[in-house]
């Protein structure tokens, strides 16, 4: 097994990074460092939890909903930034990296700067979380603390989650069950089976995003000593699992709410099949970057169609 020390981090000089001057340029780079395209993975399950609560109760706690969205987004940004700096320090982000540019590896900011920004994002989530705990009590405190700890542990600590086979499970738990269930509880102050089902359904395509990311990076991850689920499955079985995750998301919602409510979700079936077909047909390397974005949009599409089903069922 190769050590991560064998990997050579990308440097500003090796990639020809332009010097940055001016607050406007810095702001643009910080926005890119936060990976805004990934934020849909944080927003979608919260929106679904809010929509489910309104569907079942006919009531909306608007301020609570807004704070929940901000806290979830802050945790996602903090996790992204901490991942950025940690991967650079561990030597995972090399010159052979196939994904979008990373702030630390590109030399835009130092690892210390990126980690401080991550701490600020986590701090914002913590402060907002305290306000949410006032409404939701100990269940929300437990979910909030677990989410913050998991955000650090994803690429930090002696045994990072992202470097083993449980990354997809982490995503399912925190970007699915915890996000939807916690949001629903904050709105209704109760737990209910449909909230868990929606959490599973939206966690599955989020897990597919991570699976696809690790599928793309499998070769460089192996060199860095990263043993993800994709490493253990191999690419053929990972492709099969990817398709199953997408279609199981739709099936879970149809079984939970029935065709009278969830029928709009049938429109997502061809999209899930098309995305799976693209992967099966042999997309590799940087060709997978658009597919990654489209997989995130699949989760957003499922969320929008579910909310449409809730709304149309009342007409």
Short mmCIF file of C-alpha atoms in Angstrom, two decimals, residues 17-231:
data_model
loop_
_atom_site.label_atom_id
_atom_site.label_comp_id
_atom_site.label_asym_id
_atom_site.label_seq_id
_atom_site.Cartn_x
_atom_site.Cartn_y
_atom_site.Cartn_z
CA UNK A 17 -1.45 30.10 -10.62
CA UNK A 18 -1.94 33.78 -11.25
CA UNK A 19 -1.32 36.13 -8.39
CA UNK A 20 -4.44 37.49 -6.76
CA UNK A 21 -4.88 41.10 -5.89
CA UNK A 22 -7.89 43.08 -4.86
CA UNK A 23 -10.72 42.20 -2.51
CA UNK A 24 -13.04 41.45 -5.41
CA UNK A 25 -10.73 38.76 -6.76
CA UNK A 26 -10.29 37.31 -3.28
CA UNK A 27 -14.04 37.16 -2.79
CA UNK A 28 -14.50 35.32 -6.08
CA UNK A 29 -11.85 32.79 -5.08
CA UNK A 30 -13.41 32.28 -1.65
CA UNK A 31 -16.77 31.67 -3.29
CA UNK A 32 -15.20 29.07 -5.56
CA UNK A 33 -13.37 27.53 -2.60
CA UNK A 34 -16.73 27.05 -0.86
CA UNK A 35 -17.84 24.90 -3.85
CA UNK A 36 -21.23 26.53 -4.41
CA UNK A 37 -22.34 23.75 -6.78
CA UNK A 38 -22.35 21.33 -3.83
CA UNK A 39 -24.64 23.47 -1.70
CA UNK A 40 -27.74 22.01 -3.35
CA UNK A 41 -26.91 18.83 -1.42
CA UNK A 42 -27.42 20.76 1.82
CA UNK A 43 -30.40 22.85 0.73
CA UNK A 44 -32.50 20.13 -0.96
CA UNK A 45 -33.10 17.89 2.09
CA UNK A 46 -33.91 20.91 4.28
CA UNK A 47 -36.40 22.16 1.68
CA UNK A 48 -37.94 18.68 1.55
CA UNK A 49 -38.26 18.56 5.34
CA UNK A 50 -39.95 21.94 5.39
CA UNK A 51 -42.27 20.93 2.54
CA UNK A 52 -43.22 17.69 4.26
CA UNK A 53 -44.02 19.53 7.49
CA UNK A 54 -46.25 22.01 5.66
CA UNK A 55 -47.90 19.16 3.73
CA UNK A 56 -48.76 17.32 6.94
CA UNK A 57 -49.63 20.24 9.24
CA UNK A 58 -50.55 23.13 6.96
CA UNK A 59 -48.26 25.39 9.01
CA UNK A 60 -44.85 26.97 8.43
CA UNK A 61 -42.41 28.25 11.06
CA UNK A 62 -40.78 30.69 8.65
CA UNK A 63 -37.95 32.02 10.83
CA UNK A 64 -37.02 28.52 11.94
CA UNK A 65 -37.04 27.38 8.30
CA UNK A 66 -34.70 30.20 7.27
CA UNK A 67 -32.29 29.55 10.15
CA UNK A 68 -32.25 25.84 9.35
CA UNK A 69 -31.33 26.55 5.73
CA UNK A 70 -28.50 28.90 6.77
CA UNK A 71 -27.12 26.46 9.34
CA UNK A 72 -27.16 23.53 6.88
CA UNK A 73 -25.42 25.64 4.23
CA UNK A 74 -22.78 26.80 6.72
CA UNK A 75 -22.01 23.21 7.74
CA UNK A 76 -21.64 22.23 4.08
CA UNK A 77 -19.29 25.15 3.38
CA UNK A 78 -17.26 24.39 6.50
CA UNK A 79 -16.95 20.74 5.49
CA UNK A 80 -15.88 21.70 1.96
CA UNK A 81 -13.20 24.09 3.19
CA UNK A 82 -11.88 21.72 5.85
CA UNK A 83 -11.76 18.98 3.21
CA UNK A 84 -9.87 21.31 0.88
CA UNK A 85 -7.09 22.04 3.36
CA UNK A 86 -6.91 18.51 4.83
CA UNK A 87 -6.64 16.79 1.46
CA UNK A 88 -3.80 19.14 0.51
CA UNK A 89 -1.93 18.46 3.76
CA UNK A 90 -2.37 14.70 3.35
CA UNK A 91 -1.03 14.85 -0.21
CA UNK A 92 -4.27 13.63 -1.82
CA UNK A 93 -4.64 16.62 -4.16
CA UNK A 94 -1.85 16.00 -6.65
CA UNK A 95 -1.03 17.33 -10.10
CA UNK A 96 -3.02 14.37 -11.49
CA UNK A 97 -6.24 15.50 -9.82
CA UNK A 98 -9.23 15.24 -12.17
CA UNK A 99 -11.75 17.33 -10.25
CA UNK A 100 -12.33 21.08 -10.15
CA UNK A 101 -9.52 23.26 -8.72
CA UNK A 102 -9.04 23.34 -4.96
CA UNK A 103 -8.15 26.57 -3.19
CA UNK A 104 -5.24 25.26 -1.11
CA UNK A 105 -3.71 23.11 -3.85
CA UNK A 106 -3.94 25.96 -6.36
CA UNK A 107 -2.13 28.29 -3.97
CA UNK A 108 -5.02 30.74 -3.70
CA UNK A 109 -4.87 30.57 0.11
CA UNK A 110 -2.73 28.84 2.70
CA UNK A 111 -4.00 25.75 4.54
CA UNK A 112 -4.23 27.85 7.70
CA UNK A 113 -6.40 30.47 5.98
CA UNK A 114 -8.72 27.83 4.55
CA UNK A 115 -9.05 26.09 7.91
CA UNK A 116 -9.82 29.39 9.64
CA UNK A 117 -12.56 30.00 7.09
CA UNK A 118 -13.90 26.50 7.79
CA UNK A 119 -13.93 27.25 11.51
CA UNK A 120 -15.85 30.47 10.86
CA UNK A 121 -18.46 28.56 8.85
CA UNK A 122 -18.77 25.91 11.56
CA UNK A 123 -18.94 28.68 14.17
CA UNK A 124 -21.82 30.35 12.33
CA UNK A 125 -23.65 27.02 12.18
CA UNK A 126 -23.04 26.52 15.91
CA UNK A 127 -24.42 29.95 16.85
CA UNK A 128 -27.51 29.45 14.69
CA UNK A 129 -27.81 25.96 16.10
CA UNK A 130 -28.08 27.37 19.62
CA UNK A 131 -31.15 29.36 18.52
CA UNK A 132 -32.63 26.22 16.96
CA UNK A 133 -31.96 24.24 20.15
CA UNK A 134 -34.16 26.72 22.02
CA UNK A 135 -37.02 25.59 19.81
CA UNK A 136 -36.17 21.92 19.32
CA UNK A 137 -34.43 20.95 22.56
CA UNK A 138 -32.02 18.07 23.05
CA UNK A 139 -32.80 16.19 19.79
CA UNK A 140 -31.66 19.20 17.77
CA UNK A 141 -28.64 19.66 20.05
CA UNK A 142 -27.65 16.04 19.42
CA UNK A 143 -28.11 16.33 15.65
CA UNK A 144 -26.23 19.64 15.54
CA UNK A 145 -23.24 18.42 17.53
CA UNK A 146 -23.07 15.19 15.54
CA UNK A 147 -23.19 17.15 12.26
CA UNK A 148 -20.37 19.48 13.32
CA UNK A 149 -18.20 16.62 14.58
CA UNK A 150 -18.83 14.66 11.39
CA UNK A 151 -17.94 17.71 9.30
CA UNK A 152 -14.50 17.82 10.94
CA UNK A 153 -14.06 14.05 10.94
CA UNK A 154 -14.86 13.70 7.25
CA UNK A 155 -11.26 14.47 6.28
CA UNK A 156 -9.73 15.30 9.68
CA UNK A 157 -8.43 13.25 12.57
CA UNK A 158 -6.43 10.00 12.56
CA UNK A 159 -9.07 7.99 10.62
CA UNK A 160 -10.92 10.35 8.25
CA UNK A 161 -14.32 9.13 7.06
CA UNK A 162 -13.52 10.13 3.48
CA UNK A 163 -10.47 7.84 3.38
CA UNK A 164 -12.42 4.66 4.17
CA UNK A 165 -15.46 2.77 2.83
CA UNK A 166 -18.08 4.56 4.93
CA UNK A 167 -18.24 7.93 3.17
CA UNK A 168 -21.48 7.11 1.37
CA UNK A 169 -23.06 5.99 4.65
CA UNK A 170 -21.97 9.29 6.24
CA UNK A 171 -23.67 11.20 3.41
CA UNK A 172 -26.86 9.14 3.73
CA UNK A 173 -27.01 9.78 7.46
CA UNK A 174 -26.22 13.49 7.52
CA UNK A 175 -27.38 14.75 4.10
CA UNK A 176 -30.47 12.59 4.25
CA UNK A 177 -31.82 11.32 7.55
CA UNK A 178 -30.43 14.02 9.86
CA UNK A 179 -31.14 16.91 7.48
CA UNK A 180 -34.72 15.95 6.63
CA UNK A 181 -35.59 14.49 10.04
CA UNK A 182 -34.08 17.41 11.96
CA UNK A 183 -35.79 19.98 9.75
CA UNK A 184 -39.15 18.22 10.05
CA UNK A 185 -38.77 18.05 13.83
CA UNK A 186 -37.94 21.75 14.07
CA UNK A 187 -41.13 22.55 12.16
CA UNK A 188 -43.50 20.13 13.93
CA UNK A 189 -41.67 19.15 17.17
CA UNK A 190 -42.47 15.53 16.34
CA UNK A 191 -40.75 12.67 14.52
CA UNK A 192 -42.68 10.69 11.94
CA UNK A 193 -41.96 7.76 9.60
CA UNK A 194 -42.49 9.77 6.37
CA UNK A 195 -39.70 12.15 7.45
CA UNK A 196 -37.30 9.22 7.79
CA UNK A 197 -38.40 7.86 4.41
CA UNK A 198 -37.83 11.22 2.71
CA UNK A 199 -34.46 11.44 4.46
CA UNK A 200 -33.44 8.07 3.05
CA UNK A 201 -34.77 8.96 -0.40
CA UNK A 202 -32.78 12.20 -0.63
CA UNK A 203 -29.71 10.75 1.03
CA UNK A 204 -29.41 8.09 -1.68
CA UNK A 205 -28.66 10.45 -4.62
CA UNK A 206 -26.37 12.47 -2.33
CA UNK A 207 -24.46 9.25 -1.66
CA UNK A 208 -24.42 8.66 -5.42
CA UNK A 209 -22.62 11.99 -5.86
CA UNK A 210 -19.86 10.89 -3.50
CA UNK A 211 -19.68 7.43 -5.08
CA UNK A 212 -19.26 9.02 -8.50
CA UNK A 213 -16.61 11.42 -7.18
CA UNK A 214 -14.63 8.48 -5.77
CA UNK A 215 -15.20 6.51 -8.99
CA UNK A 216 -13.57 9.34 -10.94
CA UNK A 217 -10.66 9.63 -8.50
CA UNK A 218 -10.16 5.91 -7.87
CA UNK A 219 -6.67 5.66 -9.35
CA UNK A 220 -5.21 8.71 -7.61
CA UNK A 221 -7.00 7.80 -4.36
CA UNK A 222 -5.35 4.38 -4.36
CA UNK A 223 -1.92 5.97 -4.79
CA UNK A 224 -2.66 8.25 -1.82
CA UNK A 225 -3.75 5.30 0.34
CA UNK A 226 -7.43 6.23 0.20
CA UNK A 227 -9.57 3.07 0.36
CA UNK A 228 -13.10 4.22 -0.47
CA UNK A 229 -16.18 2.10 -1.09
CA UNK A 230 -15.44 2.33 -4.81
CA UNK A 231 -12.02 0.81 -4.17
#
